[in-house]
PDB file of C-alpha atoms and ligand atoms in Angstrom:
ATOM      1  CA  UNK U   1     -35.894   7.386  57.755  1.00  0.00           C
ATOM      2  CA  UNK U   2     -33.211   8.447  55.289  1.00  0.00           C
ATOM      3  CA  UNK U   3     -29.846   9.195  56.879  1.00  0.00           C
ATOM      4  CA  UNK U   4     -28.236  12.630  56.601  1.00  0.00           C
ATOM      5  CA  UNK U   5     -24.798  12.712  55.037  1.00  0.00           C
ATOM      6  CA  UNK U   6     -22.216  15.370  54.254  1.00  0.00           C
ATOM      7  CA  UNK U   7     -19.191  14.351  52.174  1.00  0.00           C
ATOM      8  CA  UNK U   8     -16.106  16.414  51.413  1.00  0.00           C
ATOM      9  CA  UNK U   9     -14.523  16.058  47.977  1.00  0.00           C
ATOM     10  CA  UNK U  10     -10.965  17.334  48.266  1.00  0.00           C
ATOM     11  CA  UNK U  11     -10.447  17.016  44.490  1.00  0.00           C
ATOM     12  CA  UNK U  12      -6.729  17.176  43.584  1.00  0.00           C
ATOM     13  CA  UNK U  13      -5.759  19.172  46.675  1.00  0.00           C
ATOM     14  CA  UNK U  14      -3.783  18.413  49.786  1.00  0.00           C
ATOM     15  CA  UNK U  15      -0.353  17.612  51.113  1.00  0.00           C
ATOM     16  CA  UNK U  16       0.754  15.471  54.038  1.00  0.00           C
ATOM     17  CA  UNK U  17       1.198  18.298  56.529  1.00  0.00           C
ATOM     18  CA  UNK U  18      -1.949  20.210  55.580  1.00  0.00           C
ATOM     19  CA  UNK U  19      -4.001  16.988  55.529  1.00  0.00           C
ATOM     20  CA  UNK U  20      -2.871  16.038  59.040  1.00  0.00           C
ATOM     21  CA  UNK U  21      -4.105  19.359  60.417  1.00  0.00           C
ATOM     22  CA  UNK U  22      -7.353  19.243  58.449  1.00  0.00           C
ATOM     23  CA  UNK U  23      -8.216  15.634  59.340  1.00  0.00           C
ATOM     24  CA  UNK U  24      -7.543  16.099  63.030  1.00  0.00           C
ATOM     25  CA  UNK U  25      -9.561  19.335  63.179  1.00  0.00           C
ATOM     26  CA  UNK U  26     -12.519  17.691  61.411  1.00  0.00           C
ATOM     27  CA  UNK U  27     -12.403  14.627  63.662  1.00  0.00           C
ATOM     28  CA  UNK U  28     -12.112  16.748  66.813  1.00  0.00           C
ATOM     29  CA  UNK U  29     -15.031  18.944  65.823  1.00  0.00           C
ATOM     30  CA  UNK U  30     -17.511  16.237  64.817  1.00  0.00           C
ATOM     31  CA  UNK U  31     -19.715  14.757  67.533  1.00  0.00           C
ATOM     32  CA  UNK U  32     -21.800  12.631  65.130  1.00  0.00           C
ATOM     33  CA  UNK U  33     -25.405  13.383  66.101  1.00  0.00           C
ATOM     34  CA  UNK U  34     -27.688  10.369  65.611  1.00  0.00           C
ATOM     35  CA  UNK U  35     -28.591   9.745  61.983  1.00  0.00           C
ATOM     36  CA  UNK U  36     -25.918  12.085  60.633  1.00  0.00           C
ATOM     37  CA  UNK U  37     -22.713  11.068  58.967  1.00  0.00           C
ATOM     38  CA  UNK U  38     -19.630  12.957  57.852  1.00  0.00           C
ATOM     39  CA  UNK U  39     -17.038  11.687  55.361  1.00  0.00           C
ATOM     40  CA  UNK U  40     -14.094  12.927  53.319  1.00  0.00           C
ATOM     41  CA  UNK U  41     -13.071  11.671  49.874  1.00  0.00           C
ATOM     42  CA  UNK U  42      -9.355  12.232  49.478  1.00  0.00           C
ATOM     43  CA  UNK U  43      -6.872  11.683  46.608  1.00  0.00           C
ATOM     44  CA  UNK U  44      -5.688   8.044  46.381  1.00  0.00           C
ATOM     45  CA  UNK U  45      -2.183   8.637  47.808  1.00  0.00           C
ATOM     46  CA  UNK U  46      -3.703  10.054  50.991  1.00  0.00           C
ATOM     47  CA  UNK U  47      -6.049   7.148  51.728  1.00  0.00           C
ATOM     48  CA  UNK U  48      -3.551   5.554  54.113  1.00  0.00           C
ATOM     49  CA  UNK U  49      -3.194   8.851  55.932  1.00  0.00           C
ATOM     50  CA  UNK U  50      -6.969   9.274  56.164  1.00  0.00           C
ATOM     51  CA  UNK U  51      -7.311   5.703  57.431  1.00  0.00           C
ATOM     52  CA  UNK U  52      -4.684   6.261  60.131  1.00  0.00           C
ATOM     53  CA  UNK U  53      -6.105   9.617  61.178  1.00  0.00           C
ATOM     54  CA  UNK U  54      -9.799   8.713  61.147  1.00  0.00           C
ATOM     55  CA  UNK U  55     -10.144   5.060  62.036  1.00  0.00           C
ATOM     56  CA  UNK U  56     -10.703   5.776  65.742  1.00  0.00           C
ATOM     57  CA  UNK U  57     -13.061   8.684  65.001  1.00  0.00           C
ATOM     58  CA  UNK U  58     -16.633   9.083  63.808  1.00  0.00           C
ATOM     59  CA  UNK U  59     -15.605  10.488  60.436  1.00  0.00           C
ATOM     60  CA  UNK U  60     -15.651   8.104  57.449  1.00  0.00           C
ATOM     61  CA  UNK U  61     -13.444   8.349  54.353  1.00  0.00           C
ATOM     62  CA  UNK U  62     -13.410   7.307  50.750  1.00  0.00           C
ATOM     63  CA  UNK U  63     -11.976   7.827  47.278  1.00  0.00           C
ATOM     64  CA  UNK U  64     -12.929  10.176  44.459  1.00  0.00           C
ATOM     65  CA  UNK U  65     -13.159   7.485  41.785  1.00  0.00           C
ATOM     66  CA  UNK U  66     -12.685   3.731  41.328  1.00  0.00           C
ATOM     67  CA  UNK U  67     -11.838   1.505  38.394  1.00  0.00           C
ATOM     68  CA  UNK U  68     -14.610  -0.384  36.691  1.00  0.00           C
ATOM     69  CA  UNK U  69     -12.130  -3.287  36.341  1.00  0.00           C
ATOM     70  CA  UNK U  70     -11.392  -5.855  39.018  1.00  0.00           C
ATOM     71  CA  UNK U  71      -7.643  -6.277  38.453  1.00  0.00           C
ATOM     72  CA  UNK U  72      -5.048  -6.633  35.727  1.00  0.00           C
ATOM     73  CA  UNK U  73      -3.364  -4.630  32.990  1.00  0.00           C
ATOM     74  CA  UNK U  74      -5.010  -1.254  33.589  1.00  0.00           C
ATOM     75  CA  UNK U  75      -2.083   1.061  34.232  1.00  0.00           C
ATOM     76  CA  UNK U  76      -2.942   3.951  36.490  1.00  0.00           C
ATOM     77  CA  UNK U  77      -6.221   2.495  37.695  1.00  0.00           C
ATOM     78  CA  UNK U  78      -7.179   1.714  41.302  1.00  0.00           C
ATOM     79  CA  UNK U  79      -9.580  -1.151  42.025  1.00  0.00           C
ATOM     80  CA  UNK U  80     -12.421  -1.292  44.511  1.00  0.00           C
ATOM     81  CA  UNK U  81     -10.672  -4.147  46.301  1.00  0.00           C
ATOM     82  CA  UNK U  82      -7.664  -1.878  46.892  1.00  0.00           C
ATOM     83  CA  UNK U  83      -9.954   0.788  48.328  1.00  0.00           C
ATOM     84  CA  UNK U  84     -11.377  -1.797  50.719  1.00  0.00           C
ATOM     85  CA  UNK U  85      -7.861  -2.470  52.021  1.00  0.00           C
ATOM     86  CA  UNK U  86      -7.632   1.184  52.986  1.00  0.00           C
ATOM     87  CA  UNK U  87     -10.936   1.143  54.837  1.00  0.00           C
ATOM     88  CA  UNK U  88     -12.899   3.223  52.327  1.00  0.00           C
ATOM     89  CA  UNK U  89     -16.611   3.370  52.964  1.00  0.00           C
ATOM     90  CA  UNK U  90     -17.323   5.501  49.881  1.00  0.00           C
ATOM     91  CA  UNK U  91     -16.174   6.071  46.309  1.00  0.00           C
ATOM     92  CA  UNK U  92     -17.448   8.968  44.240  1.00  0.00           C
ATOM     93  CA  UNK U  93     -18.365   7.889  40.697  1.00  0.00           C
ATOM     94  CA  UNK U  94     -19.395  10.062  37.766  1.00  0.00           C
ATOM     95  CA  UNK U  95     -18.249  13.388  39.167  1.00  0.00           C
ATOM     96  CA  UNK U  96     -18.750  15.968  36.421  1.00  0.00           C
ATOM     97  CA  UNK U  97     -14.991  16.619  36.302  1.00  0.00           C
ATOM     98  CA  UNK U  98     -14.443  12.924  35.489  1.00  0.00           C
ATOM     99  CA  UNK U  99     -17.188  13.037  32.877  1.00  0.00           C
ATOM    100  CA  UNK U 100     -15.846  16.282  31.382  1.00  0.00           C
ATOM    101  CA  UNK U 101     -12.048  15.751  31.426  1.00  0.00           C
ATOM    102  CA  UNK U 102     -11.592  11.969  31.544  1.00  0.00           C
ATOM    103  CA  UNK U 103     -14.314  10.634  29.286  1.00  0.00           C
ATOM    104  CA  UNK U 104     -16.442   8.889  31.894  1.00  0.00           C
ATOM    105  CA  UNK U 105     -19.651   7.986  30.074  1.00  0.00           C
ATOM    106  CA  UNK U 106     -22.896   6.852  31.673  1.00  0.00           C
ATOM    107  CA  UNK U 107     -21.894   3.255  30.922  1.00  0.00           C
ATOM    108  CA  UNK U 108     -18.477   3.668  32.564  1.00  0.00           C
ATOM    109  CA  UNK U 109     -19.995   5.395  35.592  1.00  0.00           C
ATOM    110  CA  UNK U 110     -22.505   2.562  35.933  1.00  0.00           C
ATOM    111  CA  UNK U 111     -19.719  -0.036  35.733  1.00  0.00           C
ATOM    112  CA  UNK U 112     -17.725   1.841  38.382  1.00  0.00           C
ATOM    113  CA  UNK U 113     -20.769   1.927  40.671  1.00  0.00           C
ATOM    114  CA  UNK U 114     -21.191  -1.835  40.164  1.00  0.00           C
ATOM    115  CA  UNK U 115     -17.509  -2.463  40.916  1.00  0.00           C
ATOM    116  CA  UNK U 116     -17.778  -0.503  44.170  1.00  0.00           C
ATOM    117  CA  UNK U 117     -20.976  -2.267  45.235  1.00  0.00           C
ATOM    118  CA  UNK U 118     -19.412  -5.663  44.546  1.00  0.00           C
ATOM    119  CA  UNK U 119     -16.834  -5.038  47.270  1.00  0.00           C
ATOM    120  CA  UNK U 120     -19.158  -3.435  49.809  1.00  0.00           C
ATOM    121  CA  UNK U 121     -18.143   0.154  49.064  1.00  0.00           C
ATOM    122  CA  UNK U 122     -20.962   2.687  48.750  1.00  0.00           C
ATOM    123  CA  UNK U 123     -20.794   4.535  45.444  1.00  0.00           C
ATOM    124  CA  UNK U 124     -21.720   8.210  45.562  1.00  0.00           C
ATOM    125  CA  UNK U 125     -23.094   8.541  42.044  1.00  0.00           C
ATOM    126  CA  UNK U 126     -23.055  12.103  40.712  1.00  0.00           C
ATOM    127  CA  UNK U 127     -25.533  13.434  38.184  1.00  0.00           C
ATOM    128  CA  UNK U 128     -26.092  16.943  36.866  1.00  0.00           C
ATOM    129  CA  UNK U 129     -26.707  19.068  33.818  1.00  0.00           C
ATOM    130  CA  UNK U 130     -24.438  21.635  32.193  1.00  0.00           C
ATOM    131  CA  UNK U 131     -25.509  25.255  31.842  1.00  0.00           C
ATOM    132  CA  UNK U 132     -26.226  24.705  28.125  1.00  0.00           C
ATOM    133  CA  UNK U 133     -28.446  21.726  28.948  1.00  0.00           C
ATOM    134  CA  UNK U 134     -30.330  23.731  31.576  1.00  0.00           C
ATOM    135  CA  UNK U 135     -30.867  26.542  29.100  1.00  0.00           C
ATOM    136  CA  UNK U 136     -32.157  24.057  26.516  1.00  0.00           C
ATOM    137  CA  UNK U 137     -34.692  22.797  29.073  1.00  0.00           C
ATOM    138  CA  UNK U 138     -33.310  19.252  29.162  1.00  0.00           C
ATOM    139  CA  UNK U 139     -32.192  19.113  32.816  1.00  0.00           C
ATOM    140  CA  UNK U 140     -34.692  16.425  33.740  1.00  0.00           C
ATOM    141  CA  UNK U 141     -33.883  14.254  30.721  1.00  0.00           C
ATOM    142  CA  UNK U 142     -30.149  14.486  31.436  1.00  0.00           C
ATOM    143  CA  UNK U 143     -30.287  13.611  35.124  1.00  0.00           C
ATOM    144  CA  UNK U 144     -32.775  10.790  34.534  1.00  0.00           C
ATOM    145  CA  UNK U 145     -30.564   9.312  31.807  1.00  0.00           C
ATOM    146  CA  UNK U 146     -27.593   9.470  34.180  1.00  0.00           C
ATOM    147  CA  UNK U 147     -29.436   8.013  37.187  1.00  0.00           C
ATOM    148  CA  UNK U 148     -31.097   5.270  35.136  1.00  0.00           C
ATOM    149  CA  UNK U 149     -27.696   3.923  34.088  1.00  0.00           C
ATOM    150  CA  UNK U 150     -26.560   3.659  37.709  1.00  0.00           C
ATOM    151  CA  UNK U 151     -29.876   2.235  38.940  1.00  0.00           C
ATOM    152  CA  UNK U 152     -29.765  -0.475  36.263  1.00  0.00           C
ATOM    153  CA  UNK U 153     -26.206  -1.382  37.244  1.00  0.00           C
ATOM    154  CA  UNK U 154     -27.097  -1.480  40.948  1.00  0.00           C
ATOM    155  CA  UNK U 155     -30.044  -3.823  40.426  1.00  0.00           C
ATOM    156  CA  UNK U 156     -31.095  -5.380  43.724  1.00  0.00           C
ATOM    157  CA  UNK U 157     -28.403  -3.311  45.506  1.00  0.00           C
ATOM    158  CA  UNK U 158     -30.124  -0.017  44.775  1.00  0.00           C
ATOM    159  CA  UNK U 159     -30.636   0.712  48.482  1.00  0.00           C
ATOM    160  CA  UNK U 160     -26.844   0.753  48.934  1.00  0.00           C
ATOM    161  CA  UNK U 161     -26.388   3.765  46.625  1.00  0.00           C
ATOM    162  CA  UNK U 162     -25.885   7.397  47.506  1.00  0.00           C
ATOM    163  CA  UNK U 163     -26.785   9.874  44.750  1.00  0.00           C
ATOM    164  CA  UNK U 164     -25.524  13.456  44.457  1.00  0.00           C
ATOM    165  CA  UNK U 165     -27.210  16.037  42.250  1.00  0.00           C
ATOM    166  CA  UNK U 166     -24.531  18.482  41.180  1.00  0.00           C
ATOM    167  CA  UNK U 167     -25.503  20.994  38.508  1.00  0.00           C
ATOM    168  CA  UNK U 168     -22.269  21.424  36.538  1.00  0.00           C
ATOM    169  CA  UNK U 169     -22.763  25.190  36.348  1.00  0.00           C
ATOM    170  CA  UNK U 170     -22.706  25.377  40.160  1.00  0.00           C
ATOM    171  CA  UNK U 171     -19.514  23.393  40.788  1.00  0.00           C
ATOM    172  CA  UNK U 172     -16.604  25.526  41.889  1.00  0.00           C
ATOM    173  CA  UNK U 173     -18.228  28.610  40.373  1.00  0.00           C
ATOM    174  CA  UNK U 174     -19.638  30.240  43.487  1.00  0.00           C
ATOM    175  CA  UNK U 175     -23.047  29.999  41.786  1.00  0.00           C
ATOM    176  CA  UNK U 176     -25.455  27.765  43.723  1.00  0.00           C
ATOM    177  CA  UNK U 177     -28.801  26.404  42.641  1.00  0.00           C
ATOM    178  CA  UNK U 178     -31.443  28.049  44.796  1.00  0.00           C
ATOM    179  CA  UNK U 179     -32.997  25.665  47.319  1.00  0.00           C
ATOM    180  CA  UNK U 180     -36.183  25.653  45.228  1.00  0.00           C
ATOM    181  CA  UNK U 181     -34.300  24.928  41.971  1.00  0.00           C
ATOM    182  CA  UNK U 182     -32.393  22.089  43.622  1.00  0.00           C
ATOM    183  CA  UNK U 183     -35.563  20.674  45.202  1.00  0.00           C
ATOM    184  CA  UNK U 184     -37.284  20.422  41.806  1.00  0.00           C
ATOM    185  CA  UNK U 185     -34.519  18.168  40.467  1.00  0.00           C
ATOM    186  CA  UNK U 186     -34.229  16.226  43.734  1.00  0.00           C
ATOM    187  CA  UNK U 187     -37.959  15.495  43.652  1.00  0.00           C
ATOM    188  CA  UNK U 188     -37.580  14.127  40.109  1.00  0.00           C
ATOM    189  CA  UNK U 189     -34.671  11.945  41.167  1.00  0.00           C
ATOM    190  CA  UNK U 190     -36.484  10.829  44.313  1.00  0.00           C
ATOM    191  CA  UNK U 191     -39.495   9.733  42.292  1.00  0.00           C
ATOM    192  CA  UNK U 192     -37.295   7.736  39.919  1.00  0.00           C
ATOM    193  CA  UNK U 193     -35.352   6.096  42.753  1.00  0.00           C
ATOM    194  CA  UNK U 194     -38.566   5.291  44.619  1.00  0.00           C
ATOM    195  CA  UNK U 195     -40.140   3.665  41.587  1.00  0.00           C
ATOM    196  CA  UNK U 196     -37.054   1.434  41.329  1.00  0.00           C
ATOM    197  CA  UNK U 197     -37.166   0.475  45.021  1.00  0.00           C
ATOM    198  CA  UNK U 198     -34.606   3.028  46.204  1.00  0.00           C
ATOM    199  CA  UNK U 199     -36.803   5.192  48.411  1.00  0.00           C
ATOM    200  CA  UNK U 200     -34.200   5.129  51.215  1.00  0.00           C
ATOM    201  CA  UNK U 201     -31.275   6.283  49.003  1.00  0.00           C
ATOM    202  CA  UNK U 202     -29.712   9.478  50.426  1.00  0.00           C
ATOM    203  CA  UNK U 203     -29.858  12.266  47.863  1.00  0.00           C
ATOM    204  CA  UNK U 204     -27.128  14.891  48.282  1.00  0.00           C
ATOM    205  CA  UNK U 205     -26.843  18.317  46.702  1.00  0.00           C
ATOM    206  CA  UNK U 206     -23.476  19.653  45.532  1.00  0.00           C
ATOM    207  CA  UNK U 207     -22.322  22.862  43.911  1.00  0.00           C
ATOM    208  CA  UNK U 208     -20.790  25.787  45.797  1.00  0.00           C
ATOM    209  CA  UNK U 209     -22.347  24.786  49.128  1.00  0.00           C
ATOM    210  CA  UNK U 210     -21.009  27.013  51.904  1.00  0.00           C
ATOM    211  CA  UNK U 211     -21.738  27.486  55.600  1.00  0.00           C
ATOM    212  CA  UNK U 212     -24.080  30.365  54.801  1.00  0.00           C
ATOM    213  CA  UNK U 213     -26.298  28.566  52.257  1.00  0.00           C
ATOM    214  CA  UNK U 214     -26.214  24.976  53.571  1.00  0.00           C
ATOM    215  CA  UNK U 215     -29.100  25.221  56.037  1.00  0.00           C
ATOM    216  CA  UNK U 216     -31.541  26.536  53.427  1.00  0.00           C
ATOM    217  CA  UNK U 217     -30.568  23.811  50.934  1.00  0.00           C
ATOM    218  CA  UNK U 218     -30.644  21.002  53.508  1.00  0.00           C
ATOM    219  CA  UNK U 219     -34.095  22.134  54.717  1.00  0.00           C
ATOM    220  CA  UNK U 220     -35.611  21.022  51.395  1.00  0.00           C
ATOM    221  CA  UNK U 221     -37.773  17.888  51.574  1.00  0.00           C
ATOM    222  CA  UNK U 222     -35.689  15.783  49.209  1.00  0.00           C
ATOM    223  CA  UNK U 223     -32.185  17.015  50.069  1.00  0.00           C
ATOM    224  CA  UNK U 224     -30.477  14.712  52.563  1.00  0.00           C
ATOM    225  CA  UNK U 225     -27.101  16.415  52.754  1.00  0.00           C
ATOM    226  CA  UNK U 226     -24.295  17.644  50.563  1.00  0.00           C
ATOM    227  CA  UNK U 227     -21.237  16.831  48.490  1.00  0.00           C
ATOM    228  CA  UNK U 228     -18.840  19.649  49.274  1.00  0.00           C
ATOM    229  CA  UNK U 229     -15.807  20.609  47.192  1.00  0.00           C
ATOM    230  CA  UNK U 230     -13.907  23.803  47.965  1.00  0.00           C
ATOM    231  CA  UNK U 231     -15.494  24.379  51.369  1.00  0.00           C
ATOM    232  CA  UNK U 232     -14.407  20.923  52.583  1.00  0.00           C
ATOM    233  CA  UNK U 233     -10.788  22.086  52.657  1.00  0.00           C
ATOM    234  CA  UNK U 234     -11.436  24.376  55.637  1.00  0.00           C
ATOM    235  CA  UNK U 235     -12.312  22.481  58.802  1.00  0.00           C
ATOM    236  CA  UNK U 236     -14.433  25.254  60.330  1.00  0.00           C
ATOM    237  CA  UNK U 237     -16.476  25.809  57.180  1.00  0.00           C
ATOM    238  CA  UNK U 238     -16.884  22.073  56.522  1.00  0.00           C
ATOM    239  CA  UNK U 239     -18.037  21.404  60.095  1.00  0.00           C
ATOM    240  CA  UNK U 240     -20.450  24.341  59.961  1.00  0.00           C
ATOM    241  CA  UNK U 241     -21.975  22.819  56.795  1.00  0.00           C
ATOM    242  CA  UNK U 242     -22.180  19.399  58.445  1.00  0.00           C
ATOM    243  CA  UNK U 243     -23.932  20.878  61.480  1.00  0.00           C
ATOM    244  CA  UNK U 244     -26.442  22.606  59.209  1.00  0.00           C
TER     245      UNK U 244
HETATM  246  C1  PEP K   1     -17.687  19.054  44.069  1.00  0.00           C
HETATM  247  O1  PEP K   1     -16.498  18.990  43.789  1.00  0.00           O
HETATM  248  O2  PEP K   1     -18.357  18.013  44.078  1.00  0.00           O
HETATM  249  C2  PEP K   1     -18.276  20.348  44.392  1.00  0.00           C
HETATM  250  C3  PEP K   1     -19.544  20.397  44.665  1.00  0.00           C
HETATM  251  O3  PEP K   1     -17.430  21.424  44.392  1.00  0.00           O
HETATM  252  P1  PEP K   1     -17.737  22.880  45.025  1.00  0.00           P
HETATM  253  O4  PEP K   1     -18.402  22.679  46.353  1.00  0.00           O
HETATM  254  O5  PEP K   1     -16.388  23.529  45.143  1.00  0.00           O
HETATM  255  O6  PEP K   1     -18.636  23.589  44.066  1.00  0.00           O
END
């Protein structure tokens, strides 16, 4: 059976004092039902804080990106091996904000996923179409192109991936894909993953998930959990989503 997973993406938010309160409230409120996992992906400078706060709890942590390079003259980059030293279980790769503002192409995202896998970190590979692409009717072509790049890079490690479908028009906008709209794309992704041997890969939905819409989304056949941005910054809301 595929595991259920909810992951918080703090984006570029946080501060030492606020993080301490948030991490301890999340850890205290999560009783980790069987087959369900909760994780937070924090900015790099807070990884040590997340590691200290969560290592004795049932909440996992990770980073929001990772370098495709192993080591060397790559100023500003953070390698997968460094993330391992801070106990990261996950690294998000290919978030639409990285693709949009930082030039992450499908090839770069694939290389980042490979770099994470090589050190035992689970990449959470994000795919999703823009509003213009949806309106042009090319949603399926876009997400398949994006997932194919990551699947090819994963090779025999495909079962160690997590994939998140995040329609770009739903991220941080308050506009969510309806459960039926999300399910259509998830079914397409599921079929592609299954044909490549990745039938057990958890497939998350992300884009303005809140406590009041999570249950309906997570009830869909091919949705195994969520990647949560804004709502992961409030412990009560994040835990309510995780319990959904
Ligand atoms: C995200 O950052 O991955 C995300 C889904 O953001 P939000 O939940 O705020 O739309």
